[in-house]
PDB file of C-alpha atoms in Angstrom:
ATOM      1  CA  ILE A   1     139.709 103.958  94.857  1.00 48.00           C
ATOM      2  CA  LEU A   2     136.368 102.805  93.430  1.00 46.00           C
ATOM      3  CA  CYS A   3     135.189 106.442  93.350  1.00 48.00           C
ATOM      4  CA  LEU A   4     138.307 107.413  91.406  1.00 48.00           C
ATOM      5  CA  LEU A   5     137.761 104.654  88.835  1.00 46.00           C
ATOM      6  CA  ILE A   6     134.158 105.714  88.309  1.00 46.00           C
ATOM      7  CA  LEU A   7     135.208 109.334  87.902  1.00 50.00           C
ATOM      8  CA  LEU A   8     137.847 108.340  85.362  1.00 46.00           C
ATOM      9  CA  LEU A   9     135.237 106.520  83.305  1.00 43.00           C
ATOM     10  CA  THR A  10     132.866 109.476  83.579  1.00 46.00           C
ATOM     11  CA  ILE A  11     135.332 112.229  82.774  1.00 47.00           C
ATOM     12  CA  GLY A  12     137.439 110.294  80.319  1.00 45.00           C
ATOM     13  CA  CYS A  13     141.118 109.501  80.171  1.00 47.00           C
ATOM     14  CA  GLY A  14     143.603 112.298  79.662  1.00 50.00           C
ATOM     15  CA  LYS A  15     141.438 114.937  81.290  1.00 67.00           C
ATOM     16  CA  LYS A  16     142.444 116.621  84.507  1.00 81.00           C
ATOM     17  CA  MET A  17     140.500 115.803  87.625  1.00 89.00           C
ATOM     18  CA  VAL A  18     140.600 116.406  91.365  1.00 93.00           C
ATOM     19  CA  ILE A  19     142.364 113.663  93.331  1.00 94.00           C
ATOM     20  CA  LEU A  20     140.401 112.781  96.438  1.00 95.00           C
ATOM     21  CA  LYS A  21     141.283 111.135  99.716  1.00 94.00           C
ATOM     22  CA  ASP A  22     140.418 107.457 100.097  1.00 92.00           C
ATOM     23  CA  ASN A  23     138.129 108.025 103.092  1.00 93.00           C
ATOM     24  CA  LEU A  24     135.031 110.021 102.180  1.00 96.00           C
ATOM     25  CA  LYS A  25     133.098 109.265 105.364  1.00 96.00           C
ATOM     26  CA  LEU A  26     132.138 112.284 107.474  1.00 97.00           C
ATOM     27  CA  GLU A  27     130.605 112.506 110.939  1.00 97.00           C
ATOM     28  CA  ILE A  28     127.146 114.025 111.095  1.00 97.00           C
ATOM     29  CA  ASN A  29     127.018 117.748 111.929  1.00 97.00           C
ATOM     30  CA  SER A  30     130.786 118.051 111.669  1.00 96.00           C
ATOM     31  CA  GLU A  31     132.338 121.139 110.076  1.00 96.00           C
ATOM     32  CA  VAL A  32     134.158 119.908 106.994  1.00 97.00           C
ATOM     33  CA  LYS A  33     135.361 121.998 104.083  1.00 97.00           C
ATOM     34  CA  ILE A  34     135.705 120.609 100.569  1.00 96.00           C
ATOM     35  CA  ASN A  35     139.440 121.097 100.922  1.00 95.00           C
ATOM     36  CA  SER A  36     139.410 118.333 103.583  1.00 95.00           C
ATOM     37  CA  LEU A  37     138.264 115.826 100.949  1.00 96.00           C
ATOM     38  CA  ILE A  38     141.136 116.545  98.592  1.00 96.00           C
ATOM     39  CA  SER A  39     144.315 114.492  98.583  1.00 95.00           C
ATOM     40  CA  ASP A  40     147.726 116.056  99.154  1.00 93.00           C
ATOM     41  CA  GLU A  41     148.684 114.641  95.758  1.00 93.00           C
ATOM     42  CA  ASN A  42     146.118 116.795  93.982  1.00 92.00           C
ATOM     43  CA  GLU A  43     147.543 119.358  91.557  1.00 88.00           C
ATOM     44  CA  VAL A  44     144.303 120.773  90.176  1.00 91.00           C
ATOM     45  CA  ASP A  45     143.244 124.247  91.305  1.00 93.00           C
ATOM     46  CA  VAL A  46     139.995 123.826  93.296  1.00 95.00           C
ATOM     47  CA  ILE A  47     137.901 126.993  93.225  1.00 95.00           C
ATOM     48  CA  ASN A  48     135.396 126.228  96.014  1.00 96.00           C
ATOM     49  CA  LYS A  49     137.753 124.462  98.430  1.00 95.00           C
ATOM     50  CA  ASP A  50     136.646 126.680 101.346  1.00 96.00           C
ATOM     51  CA  GLU A  51     132.968 125.791 101.012  1.00 96.00           C
ATOM     52  CA  PHE A  52     131.460 123.606 103.770  1.00 97.00           C
ATOM     53  CA  VAL A  53     130.001 120.201 103.024  1.00 97.00           C
ATOM     54  CA  ASP A  54     126.409 119.684 104.186  1.00 96.00           C
ATOM     55  CA  THR A  55     126.721 117.094 106.963  1.00 97.00           C
ATOM     56  CA  SER A  56     123.341 117.683 108.578  1.00 96.00           C
ATOM     57  CA  LYS A  57     121.704 114.415 107.449  1.00 95.00           C
ATOM     58  CA  LEU A  58     122.788 110.807 107.647  1.00 96.00           C
ATOM     59  CA  GLY A  59     123.351 108.952 104.387  1.00 96.00           C
ATOM     60  CA  GLU A  60     124.772 109.767 100.990  1.00 96.00           C
ATOM     61  CA  GLN A  61     125.447 113.407 100.200  1.00 96.00           C
ATOM     62  CA  VAL A  62     126.318 114.847  96.767  1.00 96.00           C
ATOM     63  CA  VAL A  63     129.198 117.340  96.697  1.00 97.00           C
ATOM     64  CA  VAL A  64     130.065 119.497  93.702  1.00 97.00           C
ATOM     65  CA  ILE A  65     133.755 120.349  93.398  1.00 96.00           C
ATOM     66  CA  LYS A  66     134.562 123.262  91.121  1.00 96.00           C
ATOM     67  CA  TYR A  67     138.040 123.373  89.613  1.00 95.00           C
ATOM     68  CA  LYS A  68     140.027 124.820  86.733  1.00 93.00           C
ATOM     69  CA  ASP A  69     141.305 122.794  83.805  1.00 88.00           C
ATOM     70  CA  SER A  70     143.594 125.229  81.959  1.00 84.00           C
ATOM     71  CA  ASP A  71     141.391 128.337  81.799  1.00 84.00           C
ATOM     72  CA  GLU A  72     138.141 126.388  81.792  1.00 91.00           C
ATOM     73  CA  GLU A  73     136.011 126.035  84.921  1.00 93.00           C
ATOM     74  CA  LYS A  74     134.693 122.515  85.424  1.00 93.00           C
ATOM     75  CA  GLU A  75     132.691 120.550  87.960  1.00 94.00           C
ATOM     76  CA  GLN A  76     133.417 117.197  89.510  1.00 95.00           C
ATOM     77  CA  ILE A  77     130.471 115.545  91.249  1.00 96.00           C
ATOM     78  CA  ILE A  78     131.251 113.123  94.048  1.00 95.00           C
ATOM     79  CA  LYS A  79     129.343 111.422  96.841  1.00 96.00           C
ATOM     80  CA  VAL A  80     130.311 111.318 100.486  1.00 97.00           C
ATOM     81  CA  ALA A  81     128.819 109.205 103.288  1.00 97.00           C
ATOM     82  CA  ILE A  82     127.484 111.035 106.347  1.00 97.00           C
ATOM     83  CA  ILE A  83     127.790 108.669 109.305  1.00 97.00           C
ATOM     84  CA  ASP A  84     127.453 108.735 113.088  1.00 97.00           C
ATOM     85  CA  THR A  85     129.934 106.730 115.154  1.00 97.00           C
ATOM     86  CA  ILE A  86     130.076 108.957 118.240  1.00 97.00           C
ATOM     87  CA  LYS A  87     128.357 107.987 121.489  1.00 97.00           C
ATOM     88  CA  PRO A  88     126.032 110.424 123.278  1.00 98.00           C
ATOM     89  CA  GLU A  89     127.303 112.162 126.410  1.00 98.00           C
ATOM     90  CA  ILE A  90     125.405 112.187 129.718  1.00 98.00           C
ATOM     91  CA  GLU A  91     125.704 114.951 132.303  1.00 98.00           C
ATOM     92  CA  TYR A  92     124.731 113.614 135.729  1.00 98.00           C
ATOM     93  CA  LYS A  93     125.614 113.314 139.416  1.00 97.00           C
ATOM     94  CA  LYS A  94     127.569 110.249 140.466  1.00 97.00           C
ATOM     95  CA  GLU A  95     125.665 109.970 143.750  1.00 97.00           C
ATOM     96  CA  LEU A  96     122.078 110.735 144.736  1.00 97.00           C
ATOM     97  CA  SER A  97     120.551 110.329 148.176  1.00 93.00           C
ATOM     98  CA  THR A  98     117.172 110.485 149.847  1.00 91.00           C
ATOM     99  CA  ALA A  99     115.476 109.511 153.052  1.00 86.00           C
ATOM    100  CA  GLU A 100     113.592 106.258 153.397  1.00 89.00           C
ATOM    101  CA  GLY A 101     110.064 106.647 152.004  1.00 86.00           C
ATOM    102  CA  THR A 102     110.856 109.844 150.079  1.00 86.00           C
ATOM    103  CA  LYS A 103     110.829 109.500 146.301  1.00 91.00           C
ATOM    104  CA  ILE A 104     113.086 111.685 144.170  1.00 94.00           C
ATOM    105  CA  ASP A 105     113.262 112.134 140.404  1.00 97.00           C
ATOM    106  CA  LEU A 106     116.450 110.319 139.354  1.00 98.00           C
ATOM    107  CA  LEU A 107     116.302 112.017 135.920  1.00 97.00           C
ATOM    108  CA  LYS A 108     115.671 115.558 137.145  1.00 94.00           C
ATOM    109  CA  ASP A 109     119.164 116.992 136.586  1.00 94.00           C
ATOM    110  CA  VAL A 110     120.294 114.515 133.935  1.00 98.00           C
ATOM    111  CA  LYS A 111     121.142 115.956 130.506  1.00 97.00           C
ATOM    112  CA  VAL A 112     122.181 114.151 127.340  1.00 97.00           C
ATOM    113  CA  SER A 113     123.900 115.621 124.293  1.00 97.00           C
ATOM    114  CA  ASP A 114     124.896 114.049 120.994  1.00 97.00           C
ATOM    115  CA  ASN A 115     126.548 115.103 117.746  1.00 96.00           C
ATOM    116  CA  SER A 116     123.358 114.033 115.937  1.00 95.00           C
ATOM    117  CA  LYS A 117     121.437 116.774 117.798  1.00 94.00           C
ATOM    118  CA  GLU A 118     118.632 114.272 118.398  1.00 94.00           C
ATOM    119  CA  ASP A 119     116.285 114.419 121.354  1.00 95.00           C
ATOM    120  CA  ILE A 120     117.565 111.365 123.210  1.00 97.00           C
ATOM    121  CA  LYS A 121     115.814 110.015 126.292  1.00 96.00           C
ATOM    122  CA  VAL A 122     117.854 108.598 129.145  1.00 97.00           C
ATOM    123  CA  THR A 123     116.732 105.378 130.803  1.00 98.00           C
ATOM    124  CA  ILE A 124     117.719 103.825 134.127  1.00 98.00           C
ATOM    125  CA  ASP A 125     119.014 100.279 134.394  1.00 98.00           C
ATOM    126  CA  GLY A 126     118.867  98.490 137.735  1.00 98.00           C
ATOM    127  CA  GLU A 127     116.486  97.878 140.625  1.00 97.00           C
ATOM    128  CA  TYR A 128     115.922 100.196 143.570  1.00 98.00           C
ATOM    129  CA  ASP A 129     113.348 100.803 146.301  1.00 97.00           C
ATOM    130  CA  PHE A 130     112.767 104.207 147.921  1.00 95.00           C
ATOM    131  CA  ASN A 131     111.115 102.448 150.847  1.00 94.00           C
ATOM    132  CA  LYS A 132     114.100 100.291 151.675  1.00 96.00           C
ATOM    133  CA  VAL A 133     117.341 101.558 153.211  1.00 95.00           C
ATOM    134  CA  GLY A 134     120.383 100.632 151.152  1.00 97.00           C
ATOM    135  CA  THR A 135     122.907 101.547 148.460  1.00 98.00           C
ATOM    136  CA  TYR A 136     121.790 100.895 144.890  1.00 98.00           C
ATOM    137  CA  ASN A 137     124.268 100.722 141.990  1.00 98.00           C
ATOM    138  CA  LEU A 138     122.443 101.848 138.858  1.00 98.00           C
ATOM    139  CA  LYS A 139     123.161 102.975 135.299  1.00 98.00           C
ATOM    140  CA  TYR A 140     122.013 105.777 133.044  1.00 98.00           C
ATOM    141  CA  ILE A 141     121.705 104.589 129.430  1.00 98.00           C
ATOM    142  CA  ALA A 142     121.415 106.697 126.263  1.00 98.00           C
ATOM    143  CA  VAL A 143     121.235 105.398 122.668  1.00 98.00           C
ATOM    144  CA  ASP A 144     121.088 107.486 119.488  1.00 97.00           C
ATOM    145  CA  SER A 145     119.400 106.520 116.211  1.00 95.00           C
ATOM    146  CA  SER A 146     122.672 105.079 114.872  1.00 96.00           C
ATOM    147  CA  ASN A 147     122.732 102.706 117.845  1.00 96.00           C
ATOM    148  CA  ASN A 148     125.662 104.432 119.523  1.00 98.00           C
ATOM    149  CA  LYS A 149     125.171 103.558 123.167  1.00 98.00           C
ATOM    150  CA  ILE A 150     126.604 104.942 126.382  1.00 98.00           C
ATOM    151  CA  GLU A 151     126.208 103.629 129.922  1.00 98.00           C
ATOM    152  CA  GLU A 152     127.165 105.657 132.995  1.00 98.00           C
ATOM    153  CA  GLU A 153     127.142 104.228 136.513  1.00 98.00           C
ATOM    154  CA  PHE A 154     125.686 106.143 139.460  1.00 98.00           C
ATOM    155  CA  THR A 155     124.703 105.366 143.027  1.00 98.00           C
ATOM    156  CA  LEU A 156     121.401 105.917 144.821  1.00 98.00           C
ATOM    157  CA  ILE A 157     121.642 105.920 148.608  1.00 97.00           C
ATOM    158  CA  VAL A 158     118.404 105.494 150.568  1.00 96.00           C
ATOM    159  CA  LYS A 159     119.073 106.556 154.150  1.00 90.00           C
ATOM    160  CA  LYS A 160     117.166 105.732 157.282  1.00 89.00           C
ATOM    161  CA  LYS A 161     114.344 108.220 157.704  1.00 85.00           C
ATOM    162  CA  PRO A 162     115.341 110.711 160.413  1.00 85.00           C
ATOM    163  CA  THR A 163     112.944 111.081 163.344  1.00 87.00           C
ATOM    164  CA  LEU A 164     113.095 114.266 165.382  1.00 91.00           C
ATOM    165  CA  THR A 165     112.710 113.960 169.138  1.00 91.00           C
ATOM    166  CA  ILE A 166     109.345 115.540 169.978  1.00 93.00           C
ATOM    167  CA  GLY A 167     108.893 117.475 173.219  1.00 94.00           C
ATOM    168  CA  LYS A 168     112.420 118.887 173.046  1.00 94.00           C
ATOM    169  CA  THR A 169     114.013 122.233 172.124  1.00 95.00           C
ATOM    170  CA  TYR A 170     116.152 122.847 169.032  1.00 96.00           C
ATOM    171  CA  VAL A 171     118.534 125.826 168.972  1.00 96.00           C
ATOM    172  CA  TRP A 172     120.743 127.722 166.520  1.00 94.00           C
ATOM    173  CA  LYS A 173     123.249 130.487 167.333  1.00 93.00           C
ATOM    174  CA  ASN A 174     125.676 132.802 165.589  1.00 89.00           C
ATOM    175  CA  ASN A 175     127.716 135.892 166.551  1.00 88.00           C
ATOM    176  CA  LYS A 176     124.674 138.161 166.215  1.00 87.00           C
ATOM    177  CA  GLY A 177     122.036 136.165 168.035  1.00 90.00           C
ATOM    178  CA  GLY A 178     120.014 133.008 167.715  1.00 93.00           C
ATOM    179  CA  GLY A 179     116.691 131.301 167.971  1.00 93.00           C
ATOM    180  CA  GLU A 180     114.976 128.134 169.120  1.00 95.00           C
ATOM    181  CA  PHE A 181     111.921 125.968 168.593  1.00 96.00           C
ATOM    182  CA  ASN A 182     110.230 123.823 171.189  1.00 96.00           C
ATOM    183  CA  LEU A 183     108.284 121.093 169.388  1.00 95.00           C
ATOM    184  CA  ASN A 184     105.476 119.999 171.687  1.00 95.00           C
ATOM    185  CA  LYS A 185     103.824 116.600 171.520  1.00 94.00           C
ATOM    186  CA  ASP A 186     100.395 118.124 170.792  1.00 95.00           C
ATOM    187  CA  GLY A 187     101.614 119.632 167.497  1.00 95.00           C
ATOM    188  CA  SER A 188     102.118 123.130 168.874  1.00 96.00           C
ATOM    189  CA  VAL A 189     105.414 125.002 168.771  1.00 96.00           C
ATOM    190  CA  ILE A 190     106.943 127.801 170.835  1.00 95.00           C
ATOM    191  CA  SER A 191     109.626 129.863 169.130  1.00 94.00           C
ATOM    192  CA  SER A 192     112.079 132.413 170.483  1.00 92.00           C
ATOM    193  CA  ALA A 193     114.424 134.744 168.626  1.00 89.00           C
ATOM    194  CA  TRP A 194     117.024 136.983 170.233  1.00 89.00           C
ATOM    195  CA  ALA A 195     119.920 139.300 169.505  1.00 88.00           C
ATOM    196  CA  ASN A 196     123.170 139.235 171.441  1.00 85.00           C
ATOM    197  CA  ASN A 197     122.858 142.968 172.139  1.00 81.00           C
ATOM    198  CA  GLY A 198     119.580 142.380 174.002  1.00 77.00           C
ATOM    199  CA  GLY A 199     115.911 141.834 173.253  1.00 77.00           C
ATOM    200  CA  ALA A 200     113.946 138.701 172.492  1.00 82.00           C
ATOM    201  CA  THR A 201     110.609 137.808 170.904  1.00 86.00           C
ATOM    202  CA  GLU A 202     108.490 134.725 171.470  1.00 92.00           C
ATOM    203  CA  TYR A 203     106.003 133.224 169.047  1.00 93.00           C
ATOM    204  CA  ARG A 204     103.542 130.359 169.046  1.00 95.00           C
ATOM    205  CA  GLY A 205     102.088 128.260 166.275  1.00 95.00           C
ATOM    206  CA  THR A 206     101.902 124.729 164.928  1.00 97.00           C
ATOM    207  CA  TYR A 207     104.185 122.300 163.134  1.00 96.00           C
ATOM    208  CA  LYS A 208     103.879 119.292 160.823  1.00 95.00           C
ATOM    209  CA  ILE A 209     106.369 116.630 159.812  1.00 93.00           C
ATOM    210  CA  LYS A 210     106.102 114.851 156.451  1.00 87.00           C
ATOM    211  CA  ASP A 211     108.888 112.683 155.071  1.00 79.00           C
ATOM    212  CA  ASN A 212     112.093 114.648 155.720  1.00 84.00           C
ATOM    213  CA  LYS A 213     110.369 118.051 155.887  1.00 91.00           C
ATOM    214  CA  LEU A 214     109.328 120.067 158.937  1.00 95.00           C
ATOM    215  CA  THR A 215     106.794 122.872 158.373  1.00 97.00           C
ATOM    216  CA  ILE A 216     106.329 125.501 161.101  1.00 97.00           C
ATOM    217  CA  SER A 217     103.560 128.115 161.074  1.00 96.00           C
ATOM    218  CA  LEU A 218     103.804 130.980 163.586  1.00 95.00           C
ATOM    219  CA  THR A 219     100.522 132.792 164.231  1.00 94.00           C
ATOM    220  CA  LYS A 220     100.825 134.404 167.706  1.00 93.00           C
ATOM    221  CA  TYR A 221     103.325 136.573 169.557  1.00 91.00           C
ATOM    222  CA  GLU A 222     103.774 137.521 173.217  1.00 87.00           C
ATOM    223  CA  ASP A 223     103.650 141.066 174.529  1.00 81.00           C
ATOM    224  CA  VAL A 224     103.128 142.549 178.014  1.00 76.00           C
ATOM    225  CA  ASP A 225      99.427 141.711 177.893  1.00 78.00           C
ATOM    226  CA  GLY A 226      99.921 138.078 176.913  1.00 85.00           C
ATOM    227  CA  TRP A 227      99.643 136.180 173.656  1.00 89.00           C
ATOM    228  CA  ARG A 228      98.207 138.032 170.673  1.00 91.00           C
ATOM    229  CA  THR A 229      97.393 136.930 167.132  1.00 92.00           C
ATOM    230  CA  LEU A 230      99.794 138.234 164.533  1.00 91.00           C
ATOM    231  CA  PRO A 231      98.346 140.310 161.706  1.00 91.00           C
ATOM    232  CA  LYS A 232      97.692 138.043 158.725  1.00 90.00           C
ATOM    233  CA  GLU A 233     100.501 139.597 156.675  1.00 90.00           C
ATOM    234  CA  ALA A 234     102.964 138.994 159.529  1.00 89.00           C
ATOM    235  CA  GLN A 235     102.138 135.326 160.065  1.00 92.00           C
ATOM    236  CA  LYS A 236     104.986 133.077 158.913  1.00 90.00           C
ATOM    237  CA  THR A 237     105.151 129.566 157.491  1.00 95.00           C
ATOM    238  CA  ASN A 238     108.638 128.220 156.875  1.00 95.00           C
ATOM    239  CA  THR A 239     109.965 124.831 155.816  1.00 97.00           C
ATOM    240  CA  TYR A 240     112.962 122.989 157.200  1.00 96.00           C
ATOM    241  CA  THR A 241     114.837 119.900 156.015  1.00 92.00           C
ATOM    242  CA  ILE A 242     115.404 117.251 158.663  1.00 92.00           C
ATOM    243  CA  ILE A 243     119.098 116.356 158.586  1.00 89.00           C
ATOM    244  CA  ASP A 244     119.108 113.597 161.191  1.00 89.00           C
ATOM    245  CA  ASP A 245     117.382 112.653 164.440  1.00 89.00           C
ATOM    246  CA  ASN A 246     118.928 115.646 166.236  1.00 93.00           C
ATOM    247  CA  SER A 247     118.928 118.534 163.746  1.00 95.00           C
ATOM    248  CA  PHE A 248     117.127 120.317 160.932  1.00 95.00           C
ATOM    249  CA  LYS A 249     118.007 123.139 158.528  1.00 96.00           C
ATOM    250  CA  ASP A 250     116.076 126.260 157.559  1.00 95.00           C
ATOM    251  CA  ASP A 251     115.436 125.932 153.805  1.00 95.00           C
ATOM    252  CA  LYS A 252     115.499 129.714 153.378  1.00 94.00           C
ATOM    253  CA  THR A 253     118.423 130.885 155.533  1.00 92.00           C
ATOM    254  CA  GLY A 254     120.443 127.689 155.876  1.00 93.00           C
ATOM    255  CA  SER A 255     120.518 128.002 159.679  1.00 94.00           C
ATOM    256  CA  VAL A 256     120.867 124.631 161.389  1.00 96.00           C
ATOM    257  CA  TYR A 257     118.859 123.918 164.532  1.00 96.00           C
ATOM    258  CA  LYS A 258     120.331 121.309 166.857  1.00 96.00           C
ATOM    259  CA  LEU A 259     118.830 119.423 169.799  1.00 95.00           C
ATOM    260  CA  LYS A 260     119.441 121.428 172.986  1.00 91.00           C
TER     261      LYS A 260
END
């Protein structure tokens, strides 16, 4: 209403003018045409009604409305307020887990988006300890420059660190064949691989366990003359994720080895 009174004083009584809506507040980076600012009661022919208003910056924005008064083209200059009342959005996983003593990046797969198109950093609210088994209820928090704030709850589960039984054999099988590892107490490993239609190969090497990862390096193979060193290009080092005290999974193939 105040804008209309000012425009009346500026243009003068008795002259035609564009009747505007009462609310001239627009969200930042929204797609708004000039036509959206005009009241349904308006009877003046607006020439540039399909032009978009620049909503890329917060604050006051000048808009020029072109219209016809009889056969004469005129301009009506108004101001609109570009505001931001929309909260950011956070893309995240509701539950994260790790083994005791193994740190993970809680922000690794977290993404935040906002209508302001700002680069908004996400913070974590709450206390947690990777070295202590437990369930931690935490929050992701994101705030834009207009102080629109969002909080999203997530859970971090720190599980008991699995401990494989050393000196035992772990086996996997499928309909084509299988394989096994014997993890010896001296850090050496004996591996066998076989096919159900016959034939088997044995390898030897070493293994290491760190956090929830098992690394096995195979450097020798057995033939009729005994154990021989594999050619350098044929030597293998693979990693496995320890699932629990009785099993681990091949990170490359997904095969799960279970305590025999």
